[in-house]
Amino acid sequence: MNEFKEIRPTTFNEYIGQEDLKRNLKIAIEAALRRREPLEHSLFYGPPGLGKTTLAAVIANEMGVNIIVTAAPAISQKKDLAALLTSIEENGSVIFIDEIHRLPKAVEEMLYAAMEDFTLHIMIGEGAGARPISIRLPMFTLIGATTRAGKVSPPLRDRFGMIFRLDYYKTGDLIKIIRRTANIINVEVTKDGAKLIAERAKGTPRIANKLLKRVRDFAQIHSNNRINGEIALRAFRNLGIDELGLSKEDREYLIMLIKKFEGGPVGIDSISTALNEEKDTVEDVIEPYLIRIGLIKRTKKGRVATGNSYRYLGLTKTPQRKLFDE
Ligand code: ADE
């Protein structure tokens, strides 16, 4: 059985947090339903794991329509987009495209007309015999998601009627999410246990749920399937996750920045080479939380370690240099 599917909320009532965004979306949905129109095309942006895909599924469910879920890397050519859009069967369906900033230019341009007047312009045949045809599509709602709003091209961005930013979750909301998931996966969690997991989840529900499952493994073996503070702490010690929720990879990033590059500024290319990680992973997954909690800064010249970063690693910012050789 796929637990992942089960633990995802399917209604606004079940979806915890992001209150401002939910309030605005509920109004837009209610109004669209009353007009018997599809919801306007919407763009969600924010760090990974905050629930953009989940939210798209909630919207489709609340609108009472189907959802087709895909991601930009699966739409590398115009014919992929044509296949996707012609597979819409029901008026008002939601098409969810993750990582939408990665669509190739030619695909994006084809998407514009589809978004504006639900028409697909394609060429039939090749060479001298080629001719353009237009295919009328059912009306649909495009929901795009991206970790980088700045990378969505302005003409595409302008075609979304609504643009929402998802924020990191507060500890209180993560505690609710953890308790809800614990209930679904049948594990008992104490207040202390839930709080400890929430505090180390980097403000991110996907991480909270992942940590809960790792701690559950521990609880299953060591404490009769009951997660309390002590078990959670033991699990985190084993997983190498500290009080700030930072993992070994996060610490490696900071140590590299300080020891290898003297605290920066250093460019993203050098960082990704030094860590042997993809640039996108560094920029979208590792750095956002380090920035958020004030351990690093992105400047025009590159990444810089803050004073907090030195303190976190137990280092002093200005190493005492000897003036003279002894
Ligand atoms: N699981 C992941 N994100 C969630 C959210 N916002 N509310 C409830 N459960 C979730």
CSV table of C-alpha atoms and ligand atoms in Angstrom, one decimal:
chain,number,residue,atom,x,y,z
A,1,MET,CA,0.0,0.0,0.0
A,2,ASN,CA,1.2,3.5,-0.8
A,3,GLU,CA,1.4,5.3,2.5
A,4,PHE,CA,2.5,8.5,0.8
A,5,LYS,CA,-0.8,8.9,-1.0
A,6,GLU,CA,-2.8,8.2,2.1
A,7,ILE,CA,-1.1,10.8,4.3
A,8,ARG,CA,-1.6,13.6,1.8
A,9,PRO,CA,-4.6,15.8,2.7
A,10,THR,CA,-7.3,16.0,0.1
A,11,THR,CA,-9.4,18.9,1.4
A,12,PHE,CA,-8.7,22.4,2.7
A,13,ASN,CA,-10.0,21.3,6.1
A,14,GLU,CA,-7.3,18.6,6.3
A,15,TYR,CA,-4.6,20.9,4.8
A,16,ILE,CA,-2.7,22.5,7.7
A,17,GLY,CA,-1.0,25.9,7.6
A,18,GLN,CA,-0.5,28.4,4.8
A,19,GLU,CA,-3.6,30.2,6.1
A,20,ASP,CA,-3.5,33.4,4.0
A,21,LEU,CA,-3.0,31.4,0.8
A,22,LYS,CA,-5.9,29.0,1.7
A,23,ARG,CA,-8.2,31.9,2.4
A,24,ASN,CA,-7.5,33.5,-0.9
A,25,LEU,CA,-7.8,30.2,-2.8
A,26,LYS,CA,-11.1,29.2,-1.2
A,27,ILE,CA,-12.6,32.5,-2.3
A,28,ALA,CA,-11.3,32.1,-5.9
A,29,ILE,CA,-12.6,28.5,-6.0
A,30,GLU,CA,-16.0,29.4,-4.5
A,31,ALA,CA,-16.4,32.2,-7.1
A,32,ALA,CA,-15.3,30.1,-10.0
A,33,LEU,CA,-17.7,27.3,-9.0
A,34,ARG,CA,-20.6,29.8,-8.8
A,35,ARG,CA,-19.7,31.2,-12.3
A,36,ARG,CA,-19.4,27.6,-13.5
A,37,GLU,CA,-16.0,28.4,-14.8
A,38,PRO,CA,-12.7,26.7,-14.3
A,39,LEU,CA,-10.4,28.2,-11.8
A,40,GLU,CA,-7.9,30.7,-13.2
A,41,HIS,CA,-4.4,29.4,-14.0
A,42,SER,CA,-2.3,29.6,-10.8
A,43,LEU,CA,1.4,29.5,-10.1
A,44,PHE,CA,2.8,28.3,-6.7
A,45,TYR,CA,6.4,29.0,-5.8
A,46,GLY,CA,8.6,28.2,-2.8
A,47,PRO,CA,11.2,25.7,-1.4
A,48,PRO,CA,10.7,22.0,-2.1
A,49,GLY,CA,8.5,19.9,0.2
A,50,LEU,CA,6.1,22.6,1.3
A,51,GLY,CA,3.1,21.0,-0.4
A,52,LYS,CA,2.7,22.6,-3.8
A,53,THR,CA,1.7,19.3,-5.5
A,54,THR,CA,-0.6,18.4,-2.5
A,55,LEU,CA,-2.3,21.8,-2.8
A,56,ALA,CA,-2.9,21.3,-6.5
A,57,ALA,CA,-4.6,18.0,-5.7
A,58,VAL,CA,-6.7,19.7,-3.0
A,59,ILE,CA,-7.8,22.4,-5.5
A,60,ALA,CA,-8.9,19.8,-8.0
A,61,ASN,CA,-10.8,17.9,-5.4
A,62,GLU,CA,-12.5,21.0,-4.1
A,63,MET,CA,-13.4,22.0,-7.6
A,64,GLY,CA,-14.7,18.5,-8.2
A,65,VAL,CA,-12.5,17.9,-11.3
A,66,ASN,CA,-9.7,15.5,-12.5
A,67,ILE,CA,-6.1,16.3,-12.1
A,68,ILE,CA,-3.2,15.4,-14.4
A,69,VAL,CA,0.1,15.6,-12.7
A,70,THR,CA,3.4,16.0,-14.6
A,71,ALA,CA,6.7,17.8,-14.5
A,72,ALA,CA,8.6,20.0,-17.0
A,73,PRO,CA,11.3,17.4,-17.7
A,74,ALA,CA,8.6,15.1,-19.1
A,75,ILE,CA,7.6,17.8,-21.6
A,76,SER,CA,10.8,18.4,-23.6
A,77,GLN,CA,9.1,18.8,-27.0
A,78,LYS,CA,6.0,20.4,-28.4
A,79,LYS,CA,4.6,16.9,-29.2
A,80,ASP,CA,4.8,16.1,-25.5
A,81,LEU,CA,2.7,19.1,-24.6
A,82,ALA,CA,0.2,18.3,-27.4
A,83,ALA,CA,-0.2,14.8,-26.1
A,84,LEU,CA,-0.7,16.1,-22.6
A,85,LEU,CA,-3.3,18.7,-23.5
A,86,THR,CA,-5.2,16.5,-25.9
A,87,SER,CA,-5.5,13.9,-23.1
A,88,ILE,CA,-7.8,16.3,-21.1
A,89,GLU,CA,-11.2,14.7,-21.1
A,90,GLU,CA,-13.2,16.8,-18.8
A,91,ASN,CA,-13.9,20.5,-19.0
A,92,GLY,CA,-12.3,22.4,-16.1
A,93,SER,CA,-9.6,19.7,-15.4
A,94,VAL,CA,-6.5,20.7,-13.5
A,95,ILE,CA,-3.1,20.2,-15.3
A,96,PHE,CA,-0.3,20.4,-12.8
A,97,ILE,CA,3.2,21.0,-14.1
A,98,ASP,CA,6.0,20.8,-11.6
A,99,GLU,CA,9.3,22.6,-12.1
A,100,ILE,CA,7.6,24.8,-14.7
A,101,HIS,CA,10.6,27.1,-15.0
A,102,ARG,CA,12.3,24.3,-16.9
A,103,LEU,CA,10.0,24.2,-19.9
A,104,PRO,CA,11.9,24.7,-23.2
A,105,LYS,CA,11.1,28.0,-25.0
A,106,ALA,CA,9.3,26.4,-27.9
A,107,VAL,CA,7.0,24.4,-25.5
A,108,GLU,CA,6.3,27.5,-23.5
A,109,GLU,CA,5.3,29.4,-26.6
A,110,MET,CA,2.8,26.7,-27.5
A,111,LEU,CA,1.5,26.8,-24.0
A,112,TYR,CA,0.7,30.5,-24.2
A,113,ALA,CA,-2.1,30.0,-26.7
A,114,ALA,CA,-3.4,27.0,-24.9
A,115,MET,CA,-3.6,29.0,-21.6
A,116,GLU,CA,-5.2,32.0,-23.3
A,117,ASP,CA,-7.8,30.5,-25.5
A,118,PHE,CA,-7.7,26.8,-25.0
A,119,THR,CA,-6.4,26.2,-28.5
A,120,LEU,CA,-3.5,24.2,-29.7
A,121,HIS,CA,-1.7,25.4,-32.7
A,122,ILE,CA,0.3,22.7,-34.4
A,123,MET,CA,1.9,21.9,-37.8
A,124,ILE,CA,0.8,18.9,-39.7
A,125,GLY,CA,3.2,17.3,-42.2
A,126,GLU,CA,6.7,18.4,-43.1
A,127,GLY,CA,8.5,20.6,-45.6
A,128,ALA,CA,6.5,22.2,-48.4
A,129,GLY,CA,3.3,20.2,-47.5
A,130,ALA,CA,3.3,21.4,-43.9
A,131,ARG,CA,0.2,23.3,-42.8
A,132,PRO,CA,-0.9,24.8,-39.6
A,133,ILE,CA,-4.0,23.5,-37.8
A,134,SER,CA,-5.7,24.6,-34.6
A,135,ILE,CA,-7.3,22.1,-32.2
A,136,ARG,CA,-9.9,23.3,-29.7
A,137,LEU,CA,-9.2,22.0,-26.2
A,138,PRO,CA,-11.5,21.6,-23.3
A,139,MET,CA,-11.2,24.4,-20.8
A,140,PHE,CA,-8.6,23.7,-18.1
A,141,THR,CA,-6.8,25.2,-15.2
A,142,LEU,CA,-3.0,25.1,-15.4
A,143,ILE,CA,-1.3,25.0,-12.0
A,144,GLY,CA,2.4,25.5,-12.3
A,145,ALA,CA,4.9,25.0,-9.5
A,146,THR,CA,8.5,26.1,-9.1
A,147,THR,CA,11.1,26.4,-6.5
A,148,ARG,CA,12.3,29.6,-8.3
A,149,ALA,CA,9.8,32.3,-9.2
A,150,GLY,CA,12.7,34.3,-10.7
A,151,LYS,CA,13.4,31.7,-13.3
A,152,VAL,CA,9.8,31.7,-14.7
A,153,SER,CA,9.9,33.7,-17.9
A,154,PRO,CA,7.9,37.0,-17.7
A,155,PRO,CA,5.5,36.1,-20.6
A,156,LEU,CA,4.7,32.8,-18.9
A,157,ARG,CA,4.3,34.4,-15.4
A,158,ASP,CA,2.0,37.0,-16.8
A,159,ARG,CA,-0.4,34.3,-18.0
A,160,PHE,CA,-1.1,33.1,-14.5
A,161,GLY,CA,-4.1,34.8,-13.0
A,162,MET,CA,-3.0,34.0,-9.4
A,163,ILE,CA,0.5,33.7,-8.0
A,164,PHE,CA,1.1,32.3,-4.5
A,165,ARG,CA,4.2,31.9,-2.4
A,166,LEU,CA,4.4,29.0,0.0
A,167,ASP,CA,6.1,29.8,3.3
A,168,TYR,CA,8.0,27.6,5.6
A,169,TYR,CA,5.7,26.1,8.3
A,170,LYS,CA,5.7,27.2,11.9
A,171,THR,CA,6.6,24.5,14.5
A,172,GLY,CA,3.0,24.5,15.8
A,173,ASP,CA,1.6,23.6,12.3
A,174,LEU,CA,4.3,20.9,11.8
A,175,ILE,CA,3.3,19.4,15.2
A,176,LYS,CA,-0.3,19.1,13.9
A,177,ILE,CA,0.9,17.6,10.6
A,178,ILE,CA,3.1,15.1,12.5
A,179,ARG,CA,0.2,14.1,14.8
A,180,ARG,CA,-2.1,13.7,11.8
A,181,THR,CA,0.4,11.5,10.0
A,182,ALA,CA,1.2,9.5,13.1
A,183,ASN,CA,-2.5,8.8,13.4
A,184,ILE,CA,-2.7,7.6,9.8
A,185,ILE,CA,0.4,5.4,10.0
A,186,ASN,CA,-0.7,4.0,13.4
A,187,VAL,CA,2.1,5.1,15.7
A,188,GLU,CA,1.6,6.8,19.0
A,189,VAL,CA,3.5,10.0,19.5
A,190,THR,CA,3.7,12.1,22.7
A,191,LYS,CA,3.6,15.9,22.8
A,192,ASP,CA,7.4,16.0,23.4
A,193,GLY,CA,8.1,13.5,20.6
A,194,ALA,CA,6.0,15.5,18.1
A,195,LYS,CA,7.6,18.8,19.2
A,196,LEU,CA,11.1,17.4,18.8
A,197,ILE,CA,10.4,16.1,15.3
A,198,ALA,CA,8.7,19.3,14.3
A,199,GLU,CA,11.7,21.4,15.5
A,200,ARG,CA,14.1,19.5,13.4
A,201,ALA,CA,12.0,19.4,10.2
A,202,LYS,CA,13.3,22.6,8.7
A,203,GLY,CA,9.8,24.1,8.5
A,204,THR,CA,9.0,21.5,5.9
A,205,PRO,CA,6.1,19.0,6.0
A,206,ARG,CA,7.8,16.5,3.7
A,207,ILE,CA,10.8,16.4,6.0
A,208,ALA,CA,8.6,16.2,9.1
A,209,ASN,CA,6.8,13.2,7.7
A,210,LYS,CA,10.1,11.6,6.6
A,211,LEU,CA,11.6,12.1,10.1
A,212,LEU,CA,8.5,10.7,11.7
A,213,LYS,CA,8.9,7.5,9.7
A,214,ARG,CA,12.6,7.2,10.6
A,215,VAL,CA,11.8,7.8,14.3
A,216,ARG,CA,8.9,5.3,14.1
A,217,ASP,CA,11.4,2.6,13.0
A,218,PHE,CA,13.2,3.3,16.2
A,219,ALA,CA,10.1,3.3,18.3
A,220,GLN,CA,9.0,-0.1,16.8
A,221,ILE,CA,12.2,-1.7,17.9
A,222,HIS,CA,13.0,0.1,21.2
A,223,SER,CA,9.7,1.3,22.7
A,224,ASN,CA,6.6,-0.6,21.6
A,225,ASN,CA,5.7,1.7,18.7
A,226,ARG,CA,5.5,4.7,21.0
A,227,ILE,CA,7.4,7.8,20.1
A,228,ASN,CA,8.4,10.0,23.1
A,229,GLY,CA,11.1,12.6,23.4
A,230,GLU,CA,13.8,10.2,24.5
A,231,ILE,CA,13.2,7.9,21.5
A,232,ALA,CA,13.1,10.8,19.1
A,233,LEU,CA,16.4,12.1,20.5
A,234,ARG,CA,18.0,8.7,20.2
A,235,ALA,CA,16.9,8.4,16.6
A,236,PHE,CA,18.2,11.9,15.7
A,237,ARG,CA,21.5,11.1,17.2
A,238,ASN,CA,21.7,8.0,15.0
A,239,LEU,CA,20.5,9.9,11.9
A,240,GLY,CA,23.0,12.7,12.5
A,241,ILE,CA,20.3,15.4,12.6
A,242,ASP,CA,21.0,18.1,15.1
A,243,GLU,CA,18.9,20.6,17.1
A,244,LEU,CA,18.6,22.9,14.1
A,245,GLY,CA,17.5,20.0,11.9
A,246,LEU,CA,20.8,20.1,10.0
A,247,SER,CA,22.1,16.9,8.4
A,248,LYS,CA,25.6,15.8,7.7
A,249,GLU,CA,25.3,17.3,4.1
A,250,ASP,CA,24.4,20.7,5.6
A,251,ARG,CA,27.4,20.6,7.9
A,252,GLU,CA,29.6,19.6,5.1
A,253,TYR,CA,28.4,22.6,3.1
A,254,LEU,CA,29.3,25.0,6.0
A,255,ILE,CA,32.7,23.4,6.7
A,256,MET,CA,33.6,23.5,3.0
A,257,LEU,CA,32.6,27.2,2.8
A,258,ILE,CA,34.6,28.1,5.9
A,259,LYS,CA,37.6,25.9,5.7
A,260,LYS,CA,38.1,25.6,2.0
A,261,PHE,CA,36.9,29.1,0.9
A,262,GLU,CA,37.7,31.1,4.1
A,263,GLY,CA,34.0,31.9,4.5
A,264,GLY,CA,33.5,33.2,1.0
A,265,PRO,CA,32.3,35.0,-1.0
A,266,VAL,CA,32.4,32.0,-3.3
A,267,GLY,CA,30.4,31.3,-6.5
A,268,ILE,CA,27.8,28.5,-6.9
A,269,ASP,CA,30.0,26.6,-9.5
A,270,SER,CA,32.8,26.3,-7.0
A,271,ILE,CA,30.5,25.1,-4.3
A,272,SER,CA,28.8,22.5,-6.4
A,273,THR,CA,32.1,21.2,-7.6
A,274,ALA,CA,33.5,21.1,-4.1
A,275,LEU,CA,30.5,19.2,-2.8
A,276,ASN,CA,30.1,17.0,-5.9
A,277,GLU,CA,26.4,18.0,-6.0
A,278,GLU,CA,24.2,19.3,-8.8
A,279,LYS,CA,24.0,23.1,-8.9
A,280,ASP,CA,20.2,23.0,-8.7
A,281,THR,CA,20.3,20.7,-5.6
A,282,VAL,CA,22.6,23.1,-3.9
A,283,GLU,CA,20.6,26.2,-4.8
A,284,ASP,CA,17.1,24.7,-4.3
A,285,VAL,CA,17.5,22.1,-1.6
A,286,ILE,CA,20.5,22.8,0.6
A,287,GLU,CA,20.9,26.6,0.6
A,288,PRO,CA,17.4,27.9,1.2
A,289,TYR,CA,17.2,26.7,4.8
A,290,LEU,CA,20.7,27.7,5.6
A,291,ILE,CA,19.8,31.2,4.4
A,292,ARG,CA,16.6,31.2,6.3
A,293,ILE,CA,18.2,30.4,9.6
A,294,GLY,CA,21.0,32.9,9.0
A,295,LEU,CA,24.0,30.6,8.6
A,296,ILE,CA,24.9,31.8,5.1
A,297,LYS,CA,24.1,34.8,2.8
A,298,ARG,CA,23.8,35.0,-0.9
A,299,THR,CA,25.6,38.1,-2.1
A,300,LYS,CA,26.3,39.4,-5.6
A,301,LYS,CA,29.9,38.2,-5.3
A,302,GLY,CA,28.8,34.7,-4.0
A,303,ARG,CA,27.9,32.8,-0.9
A,304,VAL,CA,29.2,34.1,2.5
A,305,ALA,CA,29.3,32.3,5.9
A,306,THR,CA,27.8,34.5,8.6
A,307,GLY,CA,29.1,34.9,12.2
A,308,ASN,CA,26.4,32.4,13.2
A,309,SER,CA,27.9,29.8,11.0
A,310,TYR,CA,31.3,30.1,12.7
A,311,ARG,CA,29.6,29.9,16.1
A,312,TYR,CA,27.5,26.9,15.0
A,313,LEU,CA,30.6,25.0,14.1
A,314,GLY,CA,32.4,26.1,17.3
A,315,LEU,CA,35.0,28.2,15.3
A,316,THR,CA,36.0,31.8,15.8
A,317,LYS,CA,35.7,34.0,12.8
A,318,THR,CA,39.1,35.6,13.0
A,319,PRO,CA,41.7,33.0,13.6
A,320,GLN,CA,44.5,34.3,15.9
A,321,ARG,CA,47.4,34.7,13.6
A,322,LYS,CA,50.9,34.8,15.0
A,323,LEU,CA,52.6,38.1,14.1
A,324,PHE,CA,56.1,36.6,14.3
A,325,ASP,CA,57.4,33.1,14.1
A,326,GLU,CA,58.3,31.9,17.5
B,1,ADE,N1,1.1,16.8,4.6
B,1,ADE,C1,2.0,17.5,3.9
B,1,ADE,N2,1.6,18.8,3.9
B,1,ADE,C2,0.5,18.9,4.7
B,1,ADE,C3,-0.3,19.9,5.1
B,1,ADE,N3,0.0,21.2,4.8
B,1,ADE,N4,-1.3,19.6,5.9
B,1,ADE,C4,-1.5,18.4,6.3
B,1,ADE,N5,-0.8,17.4,5.9
B,1,ADE,C5,0.2,17.6,5.1
